[in-house]
Amino acid sequence: MSTSRTKKTTTDAVPFALGLGANLPSRGESAVGTLGQALDCLEDLVGSLQVGPLYRSRPLAARRQRAAPPQQDYFNTVAVGRTVLSPDAVLALAKGLELAAGRALVARPGERDGPRPLDIDLLLYGDTVSQRRELRLPHPRLLERRFALAPLAAIAPHWPVPPGGDSVSHHLAALGEEQWLVEIPWPDAGPRPS
């Protein structure tokens, strides 16, 4: 008995958006250097990425006035690409990069708002909506995070966020400017916003 297999092609590629953040050095790199290395690795693994501006933001715990260990400001950006990989596979790549950067040494799985050498979230995967415990799409806190929406709006302002379909720029405007965020230049050797 013969079976036929269909191979996904680049025309089947789905757009995805990853949010990246760091506020601790990792393996001799500054937090910004770690972001640059993660973006280089991601491009090696999934192909060309469009990288958003670099932002500095206050830790979420400080903004929520919750008890949390003192920590430095975060550096954040977003990368957008296209892939034939499943959303689970993209998330697995992201979590592997977090582990390689030493995240397991400072943060337990599921711990929120703590310091991190690298944090990568799958924000959007096409128009996919998922409520599975291990993969929620769109990212459940995307619309609450100016540090994710601002760099995403800079490179993909018209991306419709499911399930309602309002654009990223619409959600950024609706969030307002309550959360402190400042755009900073990428270092000369770092990635360039596209």
mmCIF file of C-alpha atoms in Angstrom:
data_model
loop_
_atom_site.group_PDB
_atom_site.id
_atom_site.type_symbol
_atom_site.label_atom_id
_atom_site.label_comp_id
_atom_site.label_asym_id
_atom_site.label_seq_id
_atom_site.Cartn_x
_atom_site.Cartn_y
_atom_site.Cartn_z
ATOM 1 C CA MET A 1 0.000 0.000 0.000
ATOM 2 C CA SER A 2 1.407 3.378 -0.915
ATOM 3 C CA THR A 3 0.687 6.571 0.887
ATOM 4 C CA SER A 4 1.137 10.081 -0.361
ATOM 5 C CA ARG A 5 2.424 12.848 1.811
ATOM 6 C CA THR A 6 1.942 16.494 1.231
ATOM 7 C CA LYS A 7 4.853 18.694 2.031
ATOM 8 C CA LYS A 8 4.187 22.191 3.288
ATOM 9 C CA THR A 9 5.628 24.869 1.061
ATOM 10 C CA THR A 10 6.535 28.454 1.745
ATOM 11 C CA THR A 11 3.144 29.433 0.335
ATOM 12 C CA ASP A 12 1.627 27.541 3.289
ATOM 13 C CA ALA A 13 3.714 29.601 5.712
ATOM 14 C CA VAL A 14 1.812 31.301 8.506
ATOM 15 C CA PRO A 15 2.780 34.681 9.973
ATOM 16 C CA PHE A 16 3.778 34.629 13.629
ATOM 17 C CA ALA A 17 4.871 37.206 16.189
ATOM 18 C CA LEU A 18 7.203 36.651 19.113
ATOM 19 C CA GLY A 19 7.684 39.027 22.023
ATOM 20 C CA LEU A 20 11.196 39.038 23.508
ATOM 21 C CA GLY A 21 12.296 40.536 26.793
ATOM 22 C CA ALA A 22 15.268 40.421 29.164
ATOM 23 C CA ASN A 23 16.487 42.217 32.259
ATOM 24 C CA LEU A 24 19.378 40.031 33.453
ATOM 25 C CA PRO A 25 22.732 39.375 31.828
ATOM 26 C CA SER A 26 23.263 35.892 30.409
ATOM 27 C CA ARG A 27 26.449 33.988 29.693
ATOM 28 C CA GLY A 28 28.589 37.124 29.586
ATOM 29 C CA GLU A 29 26.114 39.131 27.509
ATOM 30 C CA SER A 30 24.118 42.161 28.589
ATOM 31 C CA ALA A 31 20.324 41.827 28.505
ATOM 32 C CA VAL A 32 20.272 43.617 25.135
ATOM 33 C CA GLY A 33 23.084 41.381 23.869
ATOM 34 C CA THR A 34 21.060 38.325 24.882
ATOM 35 C CA LEU A 35 18.090 39.634 22.869
ATOM 36 C CA GLY A 36 20.347 40.060 19.834
ATOM 37 C CA GLN A 37 21.722 36.530 20.190
ATOM 38 C CA ALA A 38 18.198 35.106 20.549
ATOM 39 C CA LEU A 39 17.095 36.900 17.385
ATOM 40 C CA ASP A 40 20.117 35.531 15.500
ATOM 41 C CA CYS A 41 19.290 31.993 16.683
ATOM 42 C CA LEU A 42 15.635 32.406 15.766
ATOM 43 C CA GLU A 43 16.576 33.503 12.245
ATOM 44 C CA ASP A 44 18.810 30.429 11.936
ATOM 45 C CA LEU A 45 15.892 28.220 13.025
ATOM 46 C CA VAL A 46 12.849 29.770 11.321
ATOM 47 C CA GLY A 47 14.227 32.069 8.630
ATOM 48 C CA SER A 48 14.085 35.785 8.047
ATOM 49 C CA LEU A 49 12.531 37.960 10.753
ATOM 50 C CA GLN A 50 11.310 41.512 10.816
ATOM 51 C CA VAL A 51 12.527 42.997 14.108
ATOM 52 C CA GLY A 52 10.767 45.832 15.870
ATOM 53 C CA PRO A 53 12.255 48.726 17.781
ATOM 54 C CA LEU A 54 13.920 48.168 21.145
ATOM 55 C CA TYR A 55 12.090 49.464 24.214
ATOM 56 C CA ARG A 56 12.905 49.837 27.876
ATOM 57 C CA SER A 57 10.072 49.204 30.334
ATOM 58 C CA ARG A 58 9.504 48.786 34.038
ATOM 59 C CA PRO A 59 8.954 45.265 35.409
ATOM 60 C CA LEU A 60 5.289 44.238 35.531
ATOM 61 C CA ALA A 61 5.385 43.537 39.268
ATOM 62 C CA ALA A 62 6.472 47.120 39.915
ATOM 63 C CA ARG A 63 3.657 48.429 37.716
ATOM 64 C CA ARG A 64 1.125 46.266 39.511
ATOM 65 C CA GLN A 65 2.567 47.281 42.878
ATOM 66 C CA ARG A 66 2.874 43.646 43.864
ATOM 67 C CA ALA A 67 5.440 42.238 46.224
ATOM 68 C CA ALA A 68 8.290 41.007 44.070
ATOM 69 C CA PRO A 69 12.067 40.963 44.249
ATOM 70 C CA PRO A 70 13.666 44.251 43.225
ATOM 71 C CA GLN A 71 14.764 44.083 39.630
ATOM 72 C CA GLN A 72 16.079 46.162 36.781
ATOM 73 C CA ASP A 73 14.059 47.541 33.907
ATOM 74 C CA TYR A 74 13.330 45.234 30.989
ATOM 75 C CA PHE A 75 14.416 45.528 27.381
ATOM 76 C CA ASN A 76 11.718 44.409 24.942
ATOM 77 C CA THR A 77 11.192 43.914 21.241
ATOM 78 C CA VAL A 78 9.056 41.886 18.853
ATOM 79 C CA ALA A 79 10.001 39.726 15.881
ATOM 80 C CA VAL A 80 7.624 38.801 13.075
ATOM 81 C CA GLY A 81 8.210 36.041 10.558
ATOM 82 C CA ARG A 82 6.532 33.341 8.501
ATOM 83 C CA THR A 83 6.829 29.628 9.128
ATOM 84 C CA VAL A 84 5.523 26.232 8.121
ATOM 85 C CA LEU A 85 6.151 25.046 11.698
ATOM 86 C CA SER A 86 3.169 24.480 13.958
ATOM 87 C CA PRO A 87 2.547 26.968 16.779
ATOM 88 C CA ASP A 88 3.614 24.262 19.261
ATOM 89 C CA ALA A 89 6.927 23.874 17.422
ATOM 90 C CA VAL A 90 7.534 27.648 17.387
ATOM 91 C CA LEU A 91 6.785 27.797 21.123
ATOM 92 C CA ALA A 92 9.147 24.859 21.768
ATOM 93 C CA LEU A 93 11.959 26.682 19.923
ATOM 94 C CA ALA A 94 11.331 29.789 22.030
ATOM 95 C CA LYS A 95 11.375 27.849 25.301
ATOM 96 C CA GLY A 96 14.594 26.093 24.228
ATOM 97 C CA LEU A 97 16.270 29.460 23.697
ATOM 98 C CA GLU A 98 15.088 30.622 27.128
ATOM 99 C CA LEU A 99 16.657 27.556 28.728
ATOM 100 C CA ALA A 100 19.896 28.056 26.795
ATOM 101 C CA ALA A 101 20.061 31.630 28.119
ATOM 102 C CA GLY A 102 19.824 30.334 31.690
ATOM 103 C CA ARG A 103 16.209 31.123 32.489
ATOM 104 C CA ALA A 104 15.778 27.881 34.448
ATOM 105 C CA LEU A 105 18.445 29.120 36.856
ATOM 106 C CA VAL A 106 16.428 32.176 37.896
ATOM 107 C CA ALA A 107 12.774 31.463 37.127
ATOM 108 C CA ARG A 108 10.591 28.471 37.797
ATOM 109 C CA PRO A 109 8.150 27.416 35.082
ATOM 110 C CA GLY A 110 4.930 29.353 35.471
ATOM 111 C CA GLU A 111 6.544 32.085 37.584
ATOM 112 C CA ARG A 112 5.303 35.476 36.468
ATOM 113 C CA ASP A 113 6.833 38.927 36.625
ATOM 114 C CA GLY A 114 10.250 37.848 37.960
ATOM 115 C CA PRO A 115 13.664 38.809 36.579
ATOM 116 C CA ARG A 116 14.763 36.895 33.486
ATOM 117 C CA PRO A 117 17.821 36.575 31.281
ATOM 118 C CA LEU A 118 15.410 35.878 28.396
ATOM 119 C CA ASP A 119 11.648 35.639 27.998
ATOM 120 C CA ILE A 120 10.088 34.754 24.640
ATOM 121 C CA ASP A 121 6.321 34.649 24.185
ATOM 122 C CA LEU A 122 4.404 33.495 21.127
ATOM 123 C CA LEU A 123 2.058 36.457 20.752
ATOM 124 C CA LEU A 124 0.232 35.646 17.517
ATOM 125 C CA TYR A 125 0.201 32.801 15.023
ATOM 126 C CA GLY A 126 -1.826 33.857 12.000
ATOM 127 C CA ASP A 127 -5.458 34.100 13.060
ATOM 128 C CA THR A 128 -5.214 31.067 15.351
ATOM 129 C CA VAL A 129 -7.181 31.081 18.581
ATOM 130 C CA SER A 130 -6.203 28.454 21.143
ATOM 131 C CA GLN A 131 -7.284 28.058 24.750
ATOM 132 C CA ARG A 132 -5.193 24.978 25.504
ATOM 133 C CA ARG A 133 -3.378 25.249 28.826
ATOM 134 C CA GLU A 134 0.026 24.766 27.184
ATOM 135 C CA LEU A 135 -0.663 27.113 24.259
ATOM 136 C CA ARG A 136 -2.984 30.074 24.470
ATOM 137 C CA LEU A 137 -3.296 32.242 21.381
ATOM 138 C CA PRO A 138 -3.318 35.121 21.040
ATOM 139 C CA HIS A 139 -1.056 35.478 24.074
ATOM 140 C CA PRO A 140 -3.499 35.983 26.953
ATOM 141 C CA ARG A 141 -1.881 39.219 28.168
ATOM 142 C CA LEU A 142 -0.900 40.723 24.804
ATOM 143 C CA LEU A 143 -3.592 43.404 24.933
ATOM 144 C CA GLU A 144 -2.461 44.485 28.433
ATOM 145 C CA ARG A 145 1.192 44.963 27.512
ATOM 146 C CA ARG A 146 2.314 48.162 25.894
ATOM 147 C CA PHE A 147 5.874 46.780 25.770
ATOM 148 C CA ALA A 148 4.614 44.096 23.351
ATOM 149 C CA LEU A 149 2.035 46.111 21.411
ATOM 150 C CA ALA A 150 4.292 49.125 20.719
ATOM 151 C CA PRO A 151 7.094 47.262 18.890
ATOM 152 C CA LEU A 152 4.520 45.040 17.154
ATOM 153 C CA ALA A 153 2.570 48.094 15.971
ATOM 154 C CA ALA A 154 5.794 49.551 14.560
ATOM 155 C CA ILE A 155 6.245 46.603 12.166
ATOM 156 C CA ALA A 156 2.756 45.075 11.807
ATOM 157 C CA PRO A 157 0.236 47.819 12.671
ATOM 158 C CA HIS A 158 -2.612 46.340 10.624
ATOM 159 C CA TRP A 159 -2.340 42.736 11.842
ATOM 160 C CA PRO A 160 -5.873 41.749 12.925
ATOM 161 C CA VAL A 161 -5.805 40.305 16.434
ATOM 162 C CA PRO A 162 -8.219 37.396 16.751
ATOM 163 C CA PRO A 163 -10.909 36.718 17.626
ATOM 164 C CA GLY A 164 -12.342 40.225 17.105
ATOM 165 C CA GLY A 165 -10.025 41.265 14.296
ATOM 166 C CA ASP A 166 -9.165 44.768 15.549
ATOM 167 C CA SER A 167 -5.674 45.792 14.456
ATOM 168 C CA VAL A 168 -2.579 45.840 16.634
ATOM 169 C CA SER A 169 -2.436 49.643 16.327
ATOM 170 C CA HIS A 170 -6.092 49.886 17.438
ATOM 171 C CA HIS A 171 -5.313 47.834 20.562
ATOM 172 C CA LEU A 172 -2.207 49.930 21.292
ATOM 173 C CA ALA A 173 -4.239 53.155 21.089
ATOM 174 C CA ALA A 174 -6.938 51.649 23.320
ATOM 175 C CA LEU A 175 -4.343 50.701 25.939
ATOM 176 C CA GLY A 176 -3.143 54.271 26.249
ATOM 177 C CA GLU A 177 0.151 55.440 27.675
ATOM 178 C CA GLU A 178 -0.255 54.549 31.339
ATOM 179 C CA GLN A 179 2.592 52.013 31.222
ATOM 180 C CA TRP A 180 6.041 53.615 31.146
ATOM 181 C CA LEU A 181 7.910 52.710 27.995
ATOM 182 C CA VAL A 182 10.722 54.397 26.125
ATOM 183 C CA GLU A 183 12.188 53.497 22.743
ATOM 184 C CA ILE A 184 15.967 53.216 22.769
ATOM 185 C CA PRO A 185 18.393 52.640 19.903
ATOM 186 C CA TRP A 186 19.702 49.162 19.174
ATOM 187 C CA PRO A 187 23.467 49.017 19.778
ATOM 188 C CA ASP A 188 25.566 49.376 16.622
ATOM 189 C CA ALA A 189 26.194 45.620 16.482
ATOM 190 C CA GLY A 190 22.591 44.688 17.249
ATOM 191 C CA PRO A 191 19.643 43.914 14.996
ATOM 192 C CA ARG A 192 18.097 46.725 13.041
ATOM 193 C CA PRO A 193 14.366 47.331 13.099
ATOM 194 C CA SER A 194 12.875 46.463 9.743
#
